[in-house]
Tab-separated table of C-alpha atoms in Angstrom:
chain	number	residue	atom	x	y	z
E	1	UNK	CA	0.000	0.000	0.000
E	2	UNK	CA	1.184	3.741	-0.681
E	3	UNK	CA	0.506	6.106	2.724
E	4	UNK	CA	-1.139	8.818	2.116
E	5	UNK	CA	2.189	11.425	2.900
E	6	UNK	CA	2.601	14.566	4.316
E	7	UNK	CA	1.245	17.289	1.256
E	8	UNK	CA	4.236	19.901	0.304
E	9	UNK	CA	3.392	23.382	1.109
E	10	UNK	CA	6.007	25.056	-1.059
E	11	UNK	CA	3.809	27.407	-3.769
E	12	UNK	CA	5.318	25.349	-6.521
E	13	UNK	CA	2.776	22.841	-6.857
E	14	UNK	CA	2.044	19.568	-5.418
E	15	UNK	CA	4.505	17.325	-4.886
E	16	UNK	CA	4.220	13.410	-4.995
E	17	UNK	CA	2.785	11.935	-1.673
E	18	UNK	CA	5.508	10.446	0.604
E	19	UNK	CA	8.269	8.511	0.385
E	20	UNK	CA	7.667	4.638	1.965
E	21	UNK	CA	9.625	1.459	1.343
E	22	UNK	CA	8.423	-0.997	-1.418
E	23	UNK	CA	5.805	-3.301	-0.442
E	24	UNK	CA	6.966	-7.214	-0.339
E	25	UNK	CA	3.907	-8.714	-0.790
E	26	UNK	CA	2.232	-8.515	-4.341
E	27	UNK	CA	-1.571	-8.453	-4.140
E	28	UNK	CA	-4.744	-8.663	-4.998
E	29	UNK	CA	-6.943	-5.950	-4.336
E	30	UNK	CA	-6.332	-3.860	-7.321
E	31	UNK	CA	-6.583	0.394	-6.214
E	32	UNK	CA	-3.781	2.224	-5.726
E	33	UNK	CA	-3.174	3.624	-2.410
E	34	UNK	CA	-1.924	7.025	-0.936
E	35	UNK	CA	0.135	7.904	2.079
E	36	UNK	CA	-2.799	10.196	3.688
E	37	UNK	CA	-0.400	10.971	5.888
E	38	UNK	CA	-2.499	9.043	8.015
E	39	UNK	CA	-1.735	5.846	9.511
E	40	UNK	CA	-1.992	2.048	9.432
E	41	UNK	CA	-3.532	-0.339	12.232
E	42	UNK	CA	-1.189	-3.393	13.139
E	43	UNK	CA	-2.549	-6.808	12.511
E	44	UNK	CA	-5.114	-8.070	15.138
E	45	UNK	CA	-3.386	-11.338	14.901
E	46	UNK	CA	0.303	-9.698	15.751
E	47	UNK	CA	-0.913	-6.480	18.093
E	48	UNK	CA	1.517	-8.407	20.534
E	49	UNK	CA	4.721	-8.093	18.887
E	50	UNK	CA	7.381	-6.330	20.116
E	51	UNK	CA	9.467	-4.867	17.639
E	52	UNK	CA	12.053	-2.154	19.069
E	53	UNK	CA	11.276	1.604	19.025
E	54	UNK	CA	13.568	4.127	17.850
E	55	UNK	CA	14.565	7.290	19.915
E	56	UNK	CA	15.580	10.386	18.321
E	57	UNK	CA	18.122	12.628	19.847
E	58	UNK	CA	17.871	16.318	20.956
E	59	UNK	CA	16.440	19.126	18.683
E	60	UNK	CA	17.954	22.120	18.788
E	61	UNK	CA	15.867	23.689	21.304
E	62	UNK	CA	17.415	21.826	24.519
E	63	UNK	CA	14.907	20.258	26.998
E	64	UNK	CA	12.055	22.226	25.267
E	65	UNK	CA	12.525	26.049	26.208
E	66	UNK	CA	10.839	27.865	24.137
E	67	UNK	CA	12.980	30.995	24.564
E	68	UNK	CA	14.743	33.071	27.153
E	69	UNK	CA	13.398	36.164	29.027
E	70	UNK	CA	13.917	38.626	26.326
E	71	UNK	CA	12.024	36.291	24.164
E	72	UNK	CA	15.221	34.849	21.577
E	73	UNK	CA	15.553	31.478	21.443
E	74	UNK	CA	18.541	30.138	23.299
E	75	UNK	CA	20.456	26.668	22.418
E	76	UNK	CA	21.960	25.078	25.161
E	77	UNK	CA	25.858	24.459	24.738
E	78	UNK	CA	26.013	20.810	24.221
E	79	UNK	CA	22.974	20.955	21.991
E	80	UNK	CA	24.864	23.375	19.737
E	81	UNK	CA	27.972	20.996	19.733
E	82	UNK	CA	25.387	18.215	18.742
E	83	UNK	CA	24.679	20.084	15.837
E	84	UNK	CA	28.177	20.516	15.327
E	85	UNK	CA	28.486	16.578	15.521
E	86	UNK	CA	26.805	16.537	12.750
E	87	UNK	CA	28.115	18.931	10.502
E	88	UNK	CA	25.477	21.598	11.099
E	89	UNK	CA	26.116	25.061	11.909
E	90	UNK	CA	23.137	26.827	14.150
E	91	UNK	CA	23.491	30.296	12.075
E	92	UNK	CA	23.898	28.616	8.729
E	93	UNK	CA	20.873	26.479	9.353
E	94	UNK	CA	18.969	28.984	9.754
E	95	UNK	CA	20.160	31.032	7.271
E	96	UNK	CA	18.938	28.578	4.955
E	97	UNK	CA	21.840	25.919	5.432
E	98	UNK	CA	18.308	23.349	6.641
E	99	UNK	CA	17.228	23.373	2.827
E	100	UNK	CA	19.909	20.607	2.004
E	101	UNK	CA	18.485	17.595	1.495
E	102	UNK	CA	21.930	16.003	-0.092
E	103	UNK	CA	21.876	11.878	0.818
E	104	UNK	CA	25.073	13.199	2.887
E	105	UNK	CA	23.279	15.939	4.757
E	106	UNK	CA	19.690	14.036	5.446
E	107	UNK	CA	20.014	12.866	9.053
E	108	UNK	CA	18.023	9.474	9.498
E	109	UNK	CA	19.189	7.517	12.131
E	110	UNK	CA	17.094	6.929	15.421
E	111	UNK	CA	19.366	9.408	17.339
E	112	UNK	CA	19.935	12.154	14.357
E	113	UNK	CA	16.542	14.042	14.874
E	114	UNK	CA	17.187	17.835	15.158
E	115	UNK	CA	14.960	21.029	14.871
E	116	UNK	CA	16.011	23.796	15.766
E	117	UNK	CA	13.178	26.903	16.810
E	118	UNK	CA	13.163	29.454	13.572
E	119	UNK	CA	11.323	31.837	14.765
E	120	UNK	CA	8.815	33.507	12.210
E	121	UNK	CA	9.338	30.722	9.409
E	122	UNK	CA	5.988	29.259	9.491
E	123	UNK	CA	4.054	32.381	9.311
E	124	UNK	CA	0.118	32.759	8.054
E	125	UNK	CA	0.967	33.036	4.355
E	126	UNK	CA	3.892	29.579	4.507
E	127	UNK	CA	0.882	27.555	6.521
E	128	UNK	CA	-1.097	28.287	4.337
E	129	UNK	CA	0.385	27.506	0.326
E	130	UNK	CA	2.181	24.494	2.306
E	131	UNK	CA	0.272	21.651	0.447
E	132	UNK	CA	2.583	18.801	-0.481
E	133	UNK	CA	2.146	15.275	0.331
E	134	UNK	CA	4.763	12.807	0.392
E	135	UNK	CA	2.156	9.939	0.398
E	136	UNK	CA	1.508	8.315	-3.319
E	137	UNK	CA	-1.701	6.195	-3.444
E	138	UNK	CA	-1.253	2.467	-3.163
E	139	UNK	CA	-2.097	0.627	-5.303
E	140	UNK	CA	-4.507	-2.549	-4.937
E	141	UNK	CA	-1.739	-4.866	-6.143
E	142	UNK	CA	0.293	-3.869	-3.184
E	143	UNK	CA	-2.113	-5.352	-1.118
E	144	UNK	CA	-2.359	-9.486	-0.210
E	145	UNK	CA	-5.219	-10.822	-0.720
E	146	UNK	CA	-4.209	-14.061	0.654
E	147	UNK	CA	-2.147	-13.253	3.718
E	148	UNK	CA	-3.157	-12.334	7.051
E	149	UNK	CA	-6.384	-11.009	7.291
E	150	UNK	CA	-8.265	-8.903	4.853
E	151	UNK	CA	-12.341	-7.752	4.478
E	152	UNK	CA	-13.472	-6.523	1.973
E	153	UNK	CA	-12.813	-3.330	0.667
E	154	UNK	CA	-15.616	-1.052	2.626
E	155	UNK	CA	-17.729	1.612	0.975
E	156	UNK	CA	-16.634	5.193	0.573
E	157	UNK	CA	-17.957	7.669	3.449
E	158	UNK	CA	-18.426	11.189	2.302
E	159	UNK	CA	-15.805	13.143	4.276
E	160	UNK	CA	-18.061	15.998	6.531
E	161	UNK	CA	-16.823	19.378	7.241
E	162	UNK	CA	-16.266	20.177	10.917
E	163	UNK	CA	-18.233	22.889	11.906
E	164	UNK	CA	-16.032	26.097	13.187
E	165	UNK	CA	-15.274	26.866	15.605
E	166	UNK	CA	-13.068	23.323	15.780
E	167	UNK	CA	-11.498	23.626	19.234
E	168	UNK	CA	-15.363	23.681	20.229
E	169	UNK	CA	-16.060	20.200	18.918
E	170	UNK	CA	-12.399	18.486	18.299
E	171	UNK	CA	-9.593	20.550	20.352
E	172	UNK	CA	-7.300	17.812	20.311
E	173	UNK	CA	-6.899	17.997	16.323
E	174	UNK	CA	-4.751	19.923	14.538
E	175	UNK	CA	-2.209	20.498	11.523
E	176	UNK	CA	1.598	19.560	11.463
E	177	UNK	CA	3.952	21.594	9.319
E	178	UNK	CA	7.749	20.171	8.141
E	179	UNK	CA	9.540	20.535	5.199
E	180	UNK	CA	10.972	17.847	3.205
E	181	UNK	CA	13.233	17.696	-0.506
E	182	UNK	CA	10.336	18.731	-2.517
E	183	UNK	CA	9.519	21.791	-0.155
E	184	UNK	CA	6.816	22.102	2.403
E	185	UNK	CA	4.488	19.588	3.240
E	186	UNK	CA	1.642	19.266	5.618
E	187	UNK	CA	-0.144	16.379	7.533
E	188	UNK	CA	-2.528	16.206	10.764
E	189	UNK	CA	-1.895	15.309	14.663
E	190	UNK	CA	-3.639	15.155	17.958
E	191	UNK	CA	-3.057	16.157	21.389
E	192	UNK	CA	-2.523	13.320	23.942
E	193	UNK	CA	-1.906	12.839	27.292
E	194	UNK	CA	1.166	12.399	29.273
E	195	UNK	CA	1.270	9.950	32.080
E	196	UNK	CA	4.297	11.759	33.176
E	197	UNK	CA	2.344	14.627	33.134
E	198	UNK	CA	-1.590	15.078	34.409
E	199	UNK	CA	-3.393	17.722	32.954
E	200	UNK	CA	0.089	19.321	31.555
E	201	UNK	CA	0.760	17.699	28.036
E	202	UNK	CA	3.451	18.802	25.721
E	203	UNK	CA	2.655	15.506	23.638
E	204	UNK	CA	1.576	15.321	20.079
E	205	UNK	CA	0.422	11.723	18.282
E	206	UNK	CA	1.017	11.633	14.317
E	207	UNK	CA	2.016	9.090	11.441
E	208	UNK	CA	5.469	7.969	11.362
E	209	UNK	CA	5.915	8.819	7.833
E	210	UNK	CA	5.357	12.625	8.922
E	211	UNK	CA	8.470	13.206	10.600
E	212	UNK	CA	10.503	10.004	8.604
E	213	UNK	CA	10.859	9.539	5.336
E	214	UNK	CA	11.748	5.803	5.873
E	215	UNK	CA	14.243	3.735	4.316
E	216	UNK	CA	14.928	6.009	1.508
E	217	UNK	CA	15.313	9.086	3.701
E	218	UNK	CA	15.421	10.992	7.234
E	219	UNK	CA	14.216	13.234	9.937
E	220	UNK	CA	11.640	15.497	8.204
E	221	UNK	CA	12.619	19.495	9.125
E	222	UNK	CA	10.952	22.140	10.959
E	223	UNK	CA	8.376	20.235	12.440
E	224	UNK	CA	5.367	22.387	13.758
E	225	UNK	CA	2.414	21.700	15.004
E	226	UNK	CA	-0.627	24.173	15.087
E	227	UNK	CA	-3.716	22.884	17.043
E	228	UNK	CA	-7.269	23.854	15.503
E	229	UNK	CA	-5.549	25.422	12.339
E	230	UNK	CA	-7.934	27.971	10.565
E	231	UNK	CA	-9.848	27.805	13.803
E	232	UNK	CA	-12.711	29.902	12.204
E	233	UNK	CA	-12.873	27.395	8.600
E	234	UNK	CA	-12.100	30.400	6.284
E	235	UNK	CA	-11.633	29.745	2.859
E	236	UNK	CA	-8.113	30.271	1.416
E	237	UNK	CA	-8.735	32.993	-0.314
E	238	UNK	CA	-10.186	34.222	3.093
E	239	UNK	CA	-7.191	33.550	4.988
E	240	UNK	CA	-5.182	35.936	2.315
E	241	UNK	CA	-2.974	38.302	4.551
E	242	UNK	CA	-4.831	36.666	7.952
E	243	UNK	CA	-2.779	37.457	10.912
E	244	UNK	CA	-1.275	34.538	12.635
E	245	UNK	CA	-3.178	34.885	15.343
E	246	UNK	CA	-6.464	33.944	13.249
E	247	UNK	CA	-4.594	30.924	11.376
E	248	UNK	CA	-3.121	29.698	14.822
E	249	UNK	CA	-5.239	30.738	17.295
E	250	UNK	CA	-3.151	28.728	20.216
E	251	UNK	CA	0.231	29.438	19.011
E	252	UNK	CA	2.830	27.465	17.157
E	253	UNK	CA	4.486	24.385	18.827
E	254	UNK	CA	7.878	23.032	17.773
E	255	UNK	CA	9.004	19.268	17.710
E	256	UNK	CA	11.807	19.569	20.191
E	257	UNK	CA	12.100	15.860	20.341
E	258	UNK	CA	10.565	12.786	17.887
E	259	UNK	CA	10.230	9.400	18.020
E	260	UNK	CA	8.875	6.699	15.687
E	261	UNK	CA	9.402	2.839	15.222
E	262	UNK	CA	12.835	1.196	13.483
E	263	UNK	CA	10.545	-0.479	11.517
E	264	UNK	CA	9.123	2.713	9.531
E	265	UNK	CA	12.405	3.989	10.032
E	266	UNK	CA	14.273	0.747	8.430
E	267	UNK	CA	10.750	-0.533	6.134
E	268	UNK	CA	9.184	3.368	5.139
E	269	UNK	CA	8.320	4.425	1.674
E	270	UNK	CA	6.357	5.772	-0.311
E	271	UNK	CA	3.625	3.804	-0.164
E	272	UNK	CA	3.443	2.605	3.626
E	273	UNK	CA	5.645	-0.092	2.423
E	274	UNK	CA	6.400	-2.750	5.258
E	275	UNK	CA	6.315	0.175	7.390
E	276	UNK	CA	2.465	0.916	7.227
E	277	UNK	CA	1.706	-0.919	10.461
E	278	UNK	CA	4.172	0.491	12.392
E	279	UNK	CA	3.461	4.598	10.564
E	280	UNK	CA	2.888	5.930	14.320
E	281	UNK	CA	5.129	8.800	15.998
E	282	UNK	CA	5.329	10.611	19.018
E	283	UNK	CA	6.238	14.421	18.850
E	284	UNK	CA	7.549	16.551	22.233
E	285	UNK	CA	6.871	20.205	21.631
E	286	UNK	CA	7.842	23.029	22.812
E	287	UNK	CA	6.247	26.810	22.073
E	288	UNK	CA	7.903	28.856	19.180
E	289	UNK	CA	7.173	32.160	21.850
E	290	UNK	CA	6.191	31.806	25.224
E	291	UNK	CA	2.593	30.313	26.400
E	292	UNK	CA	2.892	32.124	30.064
E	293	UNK	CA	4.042	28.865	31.281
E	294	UNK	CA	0.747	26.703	30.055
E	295	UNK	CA	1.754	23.555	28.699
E	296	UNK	CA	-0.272	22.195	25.172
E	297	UNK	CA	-2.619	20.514	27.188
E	298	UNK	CA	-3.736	23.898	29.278
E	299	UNK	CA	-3.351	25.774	26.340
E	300	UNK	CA	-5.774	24.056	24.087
E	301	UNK	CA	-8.046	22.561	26.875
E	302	UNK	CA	-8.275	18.913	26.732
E	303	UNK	CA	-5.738	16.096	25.412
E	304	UNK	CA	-6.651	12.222	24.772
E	305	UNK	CA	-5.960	9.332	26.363
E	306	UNK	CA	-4.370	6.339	23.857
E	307	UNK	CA	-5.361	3.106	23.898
E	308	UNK	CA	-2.820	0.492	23.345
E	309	UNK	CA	-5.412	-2.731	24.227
E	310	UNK	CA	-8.268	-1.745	22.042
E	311	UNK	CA	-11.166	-3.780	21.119
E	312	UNK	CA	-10.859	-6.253	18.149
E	313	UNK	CA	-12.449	-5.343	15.089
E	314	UNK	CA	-15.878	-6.801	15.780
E	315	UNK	CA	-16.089	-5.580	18.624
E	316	UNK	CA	-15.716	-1.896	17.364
E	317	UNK	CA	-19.142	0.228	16.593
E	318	UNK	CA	-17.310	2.794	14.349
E	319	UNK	CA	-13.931	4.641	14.273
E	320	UNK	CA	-14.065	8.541	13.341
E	321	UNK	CA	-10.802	9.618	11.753
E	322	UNK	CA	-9.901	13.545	11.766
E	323	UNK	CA	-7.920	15.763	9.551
E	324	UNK	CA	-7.240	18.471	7.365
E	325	UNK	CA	-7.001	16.648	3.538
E	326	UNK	CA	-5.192	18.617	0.827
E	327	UNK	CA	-4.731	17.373	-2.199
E	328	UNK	CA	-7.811	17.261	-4.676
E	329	UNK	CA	-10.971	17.901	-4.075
E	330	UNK	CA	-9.384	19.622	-0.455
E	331	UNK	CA	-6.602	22.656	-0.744
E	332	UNK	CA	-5.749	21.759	3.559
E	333	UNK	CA	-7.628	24.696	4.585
E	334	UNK	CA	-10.350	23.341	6.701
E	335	UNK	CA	-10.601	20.302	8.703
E	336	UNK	CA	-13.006	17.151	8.160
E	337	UNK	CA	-13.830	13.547	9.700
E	338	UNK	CA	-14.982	10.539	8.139
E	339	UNK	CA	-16.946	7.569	10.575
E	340	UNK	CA	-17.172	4.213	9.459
E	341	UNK	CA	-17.335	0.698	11.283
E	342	UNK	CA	-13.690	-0.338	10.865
E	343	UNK	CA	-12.395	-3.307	8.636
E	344	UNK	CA	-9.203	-5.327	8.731
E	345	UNK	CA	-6.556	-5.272	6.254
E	346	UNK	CA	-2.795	-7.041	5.877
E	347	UNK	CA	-0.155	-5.824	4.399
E	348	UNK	CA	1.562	-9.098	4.802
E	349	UNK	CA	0.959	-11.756	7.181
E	350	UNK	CA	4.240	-11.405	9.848
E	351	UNK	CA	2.839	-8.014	10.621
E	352	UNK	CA	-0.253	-6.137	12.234
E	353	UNK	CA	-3.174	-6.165	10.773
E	354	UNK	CA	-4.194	-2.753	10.341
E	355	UNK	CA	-7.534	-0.803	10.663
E	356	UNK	CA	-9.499	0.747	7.505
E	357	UNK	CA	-12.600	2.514	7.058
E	358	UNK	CA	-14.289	4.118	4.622
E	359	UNK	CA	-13.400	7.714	3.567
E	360	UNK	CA	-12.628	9.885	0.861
E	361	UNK	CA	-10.260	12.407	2.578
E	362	UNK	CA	-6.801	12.554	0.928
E	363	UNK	CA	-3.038	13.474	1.463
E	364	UNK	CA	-2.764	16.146	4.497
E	365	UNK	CA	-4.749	13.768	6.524
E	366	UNK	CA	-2.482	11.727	7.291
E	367	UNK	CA	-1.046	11.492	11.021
E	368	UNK	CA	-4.894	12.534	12.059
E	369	UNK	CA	-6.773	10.514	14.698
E	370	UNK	CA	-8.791	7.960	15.099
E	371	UNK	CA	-10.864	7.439	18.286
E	372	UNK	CA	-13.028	5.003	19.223
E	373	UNK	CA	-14.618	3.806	22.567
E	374	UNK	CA	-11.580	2.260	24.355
E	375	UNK	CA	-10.903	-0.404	26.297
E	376	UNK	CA	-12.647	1.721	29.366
E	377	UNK	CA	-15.460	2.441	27.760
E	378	UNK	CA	-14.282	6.092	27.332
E	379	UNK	CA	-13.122	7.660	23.859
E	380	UNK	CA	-9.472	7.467	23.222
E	381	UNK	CA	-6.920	7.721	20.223
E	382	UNK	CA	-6.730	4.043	18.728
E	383	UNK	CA	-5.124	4.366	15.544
E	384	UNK	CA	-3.640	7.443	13.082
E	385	UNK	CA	-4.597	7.841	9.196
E	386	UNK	CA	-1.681	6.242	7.323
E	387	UNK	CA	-2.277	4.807	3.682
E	388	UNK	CA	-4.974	5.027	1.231
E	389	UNK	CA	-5.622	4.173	-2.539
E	390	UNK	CA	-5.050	6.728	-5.061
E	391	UNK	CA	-8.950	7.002	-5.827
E	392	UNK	CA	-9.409	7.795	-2.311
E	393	UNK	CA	-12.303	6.052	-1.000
E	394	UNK	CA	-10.669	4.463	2.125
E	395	UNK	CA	-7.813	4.932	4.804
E	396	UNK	CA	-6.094	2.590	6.764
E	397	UNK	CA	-4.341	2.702	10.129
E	398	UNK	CA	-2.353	0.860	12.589
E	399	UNK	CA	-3.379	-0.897	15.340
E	400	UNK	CA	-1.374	0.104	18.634
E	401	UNK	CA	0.328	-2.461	20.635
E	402	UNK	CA	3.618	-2.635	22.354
E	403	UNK	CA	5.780	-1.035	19.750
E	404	UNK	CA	3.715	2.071	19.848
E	405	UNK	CA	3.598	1.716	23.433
E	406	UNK	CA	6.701	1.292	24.064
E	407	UNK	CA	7.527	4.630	22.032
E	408	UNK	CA	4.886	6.589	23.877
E	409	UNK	CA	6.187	5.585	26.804
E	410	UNK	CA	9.752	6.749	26.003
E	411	UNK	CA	8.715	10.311	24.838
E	412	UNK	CA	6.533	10.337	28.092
E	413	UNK	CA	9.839	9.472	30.186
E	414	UNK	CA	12.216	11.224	28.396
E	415	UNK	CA	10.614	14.868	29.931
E	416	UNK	CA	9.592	13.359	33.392
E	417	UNK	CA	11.794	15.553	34.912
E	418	UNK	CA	11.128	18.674	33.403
């Protein structure tokens, strides 16, 4: 299967969906399938394997300071000789120096992830022509008919506009902002909750493949997230000259730390690859300017709880699956949510079985949530979009077990203490 990818925002048109590793099995289903930037459900049958999770190191923003008293952004010491480590100078980075995506310059190692605050660079007008995807739409002979478990191929659901204002309804949702080799690109992500931290998240669930470009890449740059985008659902002719304030109504949070499986990282591409069931991250942020001390959680009023034990399929009444889509018939604008009684569907049979419903949103919705009634009875974050067919009439997403536990749990630890 293709994910659907992260959509490029650069104004020089659309760029191909993401970048995933090949897919081993051939198959029989026939459509071809996107990178939605959304993400794939592990295999019922396998939701107990334990495959290792990868840790990212430091960004450049050291232990998630958003800035000093005068309001610059300040990068601890032995961050800066990080950078150094690998070849990066701070100044030249931001100068522009971040725009080289040479094989010898794209960090993509577990422990390579750095992002460095640039103030100002995602401003109203940059959110808002960023509209690349690196998903590409799988296609049904990608998928195996005759491995693991599939059902058949649901029926489309009409994606439905969320009515503004969104933090009113979904205030968990929001958009996620990086730039890749083609320029920038766009995908969706949810506010969760932090064991570590009650009531004071600074946690942010998305698709692997929108901070990774898998085996054929690295660490996505600039990662931002911006919760309730467009709060008010202008169009984008609307949001012409908007001030930030009105595109990003609770600020602009930077990935100070990231964290998705080795198997994405190793299996990735293009098309979810053998990667798709394991397309979950983890993002740490940090605010690009100061929140008055408020943490995301505070700031945005409510976070979600994820459940790594969720029910099996049949046992599920319907998923509902959140994001802002961008490529054709969408422009990434507003947001949207499909709900749908989920389906099973294998990549190949060693791996997950992942989720799928029907929907037509498209690339820029990957990463988005999907909650369903958990394990408690309570709604909580189950899965993330990940891949879709090119004709856009379903998503898939992975089902979370210990791998995507394990890397929750890691984030969650890594800022215990601070």
């Amino acid at each position: 299967m293709r994910p659907i990818r992260p959509l490029n925002t650069a104004r020089r048109g659309r760029s191909a969906r993401g970048r995933t590793s090949p897919v081993a099995a051939a198959v029989a289903i026939g459509a071809a399938l996107v990178l939605t930037a959304t993400a794939c459900g592990p295999s019922e049958d396998n939701a107990g394997d334990d495959p290792s999770a990868s840790q990212p190191a430091d960004d450049g923003n050291g232990n998630g300071n958003g800035g000093n008293d005068d309001g610059k952004v300040e990068i601890p010491q032995d961050i800066q000789d990080r950078l150094k480590e690998h070849g990066i100078d701070l100044d030249k980075w931001k100068g522009g120096a971040w725009k080289k995506f040479d094989k010898d310059d794209w960090l993509r190692e577990a422990g390579d992830y750095v992002n460095p605050i640039i103030e100002g660079l995602w401003d109203s007008d940059r959110m808002r022509d960023a509209d690349k995807n690196p998903d590409r739409g799988v296609d049904d002979n990608d998928i195996s008919g005759d491995q693991g478990v599939t059902d058949p191929t649901p029926e489309p659901v009409e994606a439905a506009a969320l009515k503004a204002p969104y933090d009113a309804s979904v205030p968990e949702s929001g958009k996620l902002f990086f730039d890749g080799p083609d320029g920038s690109m766009v995908c969706s992500a949810t506010v969760v909750k932090d064991p570590a931290h009650p009531g004071k998240s600074n946690m942010v669930w998305t698709a692997g493949h929108c901070v990774h470009a898998g085996a054929d890449g690295g660490w996505y740059r600039n990662i931002a997230f911006v919760p309730s985008y467009n709060n008010s659902g202008k169009s984008a002719a609307e949001l012409q000259n908007a001030p930030k304030e009105e595109v990003a109504p609770h600020g602009v949070w930077w990935g100070d730390w990231a964290q998705t499986s080795d198997q994405w990282i190793e299996q990735g591409g293009p098309t979810g690859g053998k990667g798709a069931p394991y397309d979950f991250a983890v993002i740490h942020v940090t605010p690009e300017k100061g929140s008055e001390g408020k943490s995301l959680e505070e700031q945005v009023g409510s976070a979600l709880p994820v459940d790594f034990n969720a029910p099996a399929v049949p046992q599920i009444a319907d998923m509902t699956a959140t994001g802002y889509p961008a490529a054709p018939p969408f422009d990434g604008q507003k947001a949207f949510q499909c709900a749908d009684k989920p389906g099973r569907l294998s990549i190949s049979k060693p791996d997950p079985t992942m989720y799928r419903i029907g929907c037509t949103m498209t690339g820029g919705s990957s990463g988005g949530g999907w909650v369903a009634e958990g394990s408690d009875g309570e709604p909580a974050l189950v899965s993330n979009t990940s891949i879709g067919p090119v004709t856009a009439g379903w998503l898939a997403g992975p089902r979370l077990g210990k791998e995507a536990k394990g890397i929750y749990g890691a984030v969650s630890k890594k800022f215990a203490d601070q």
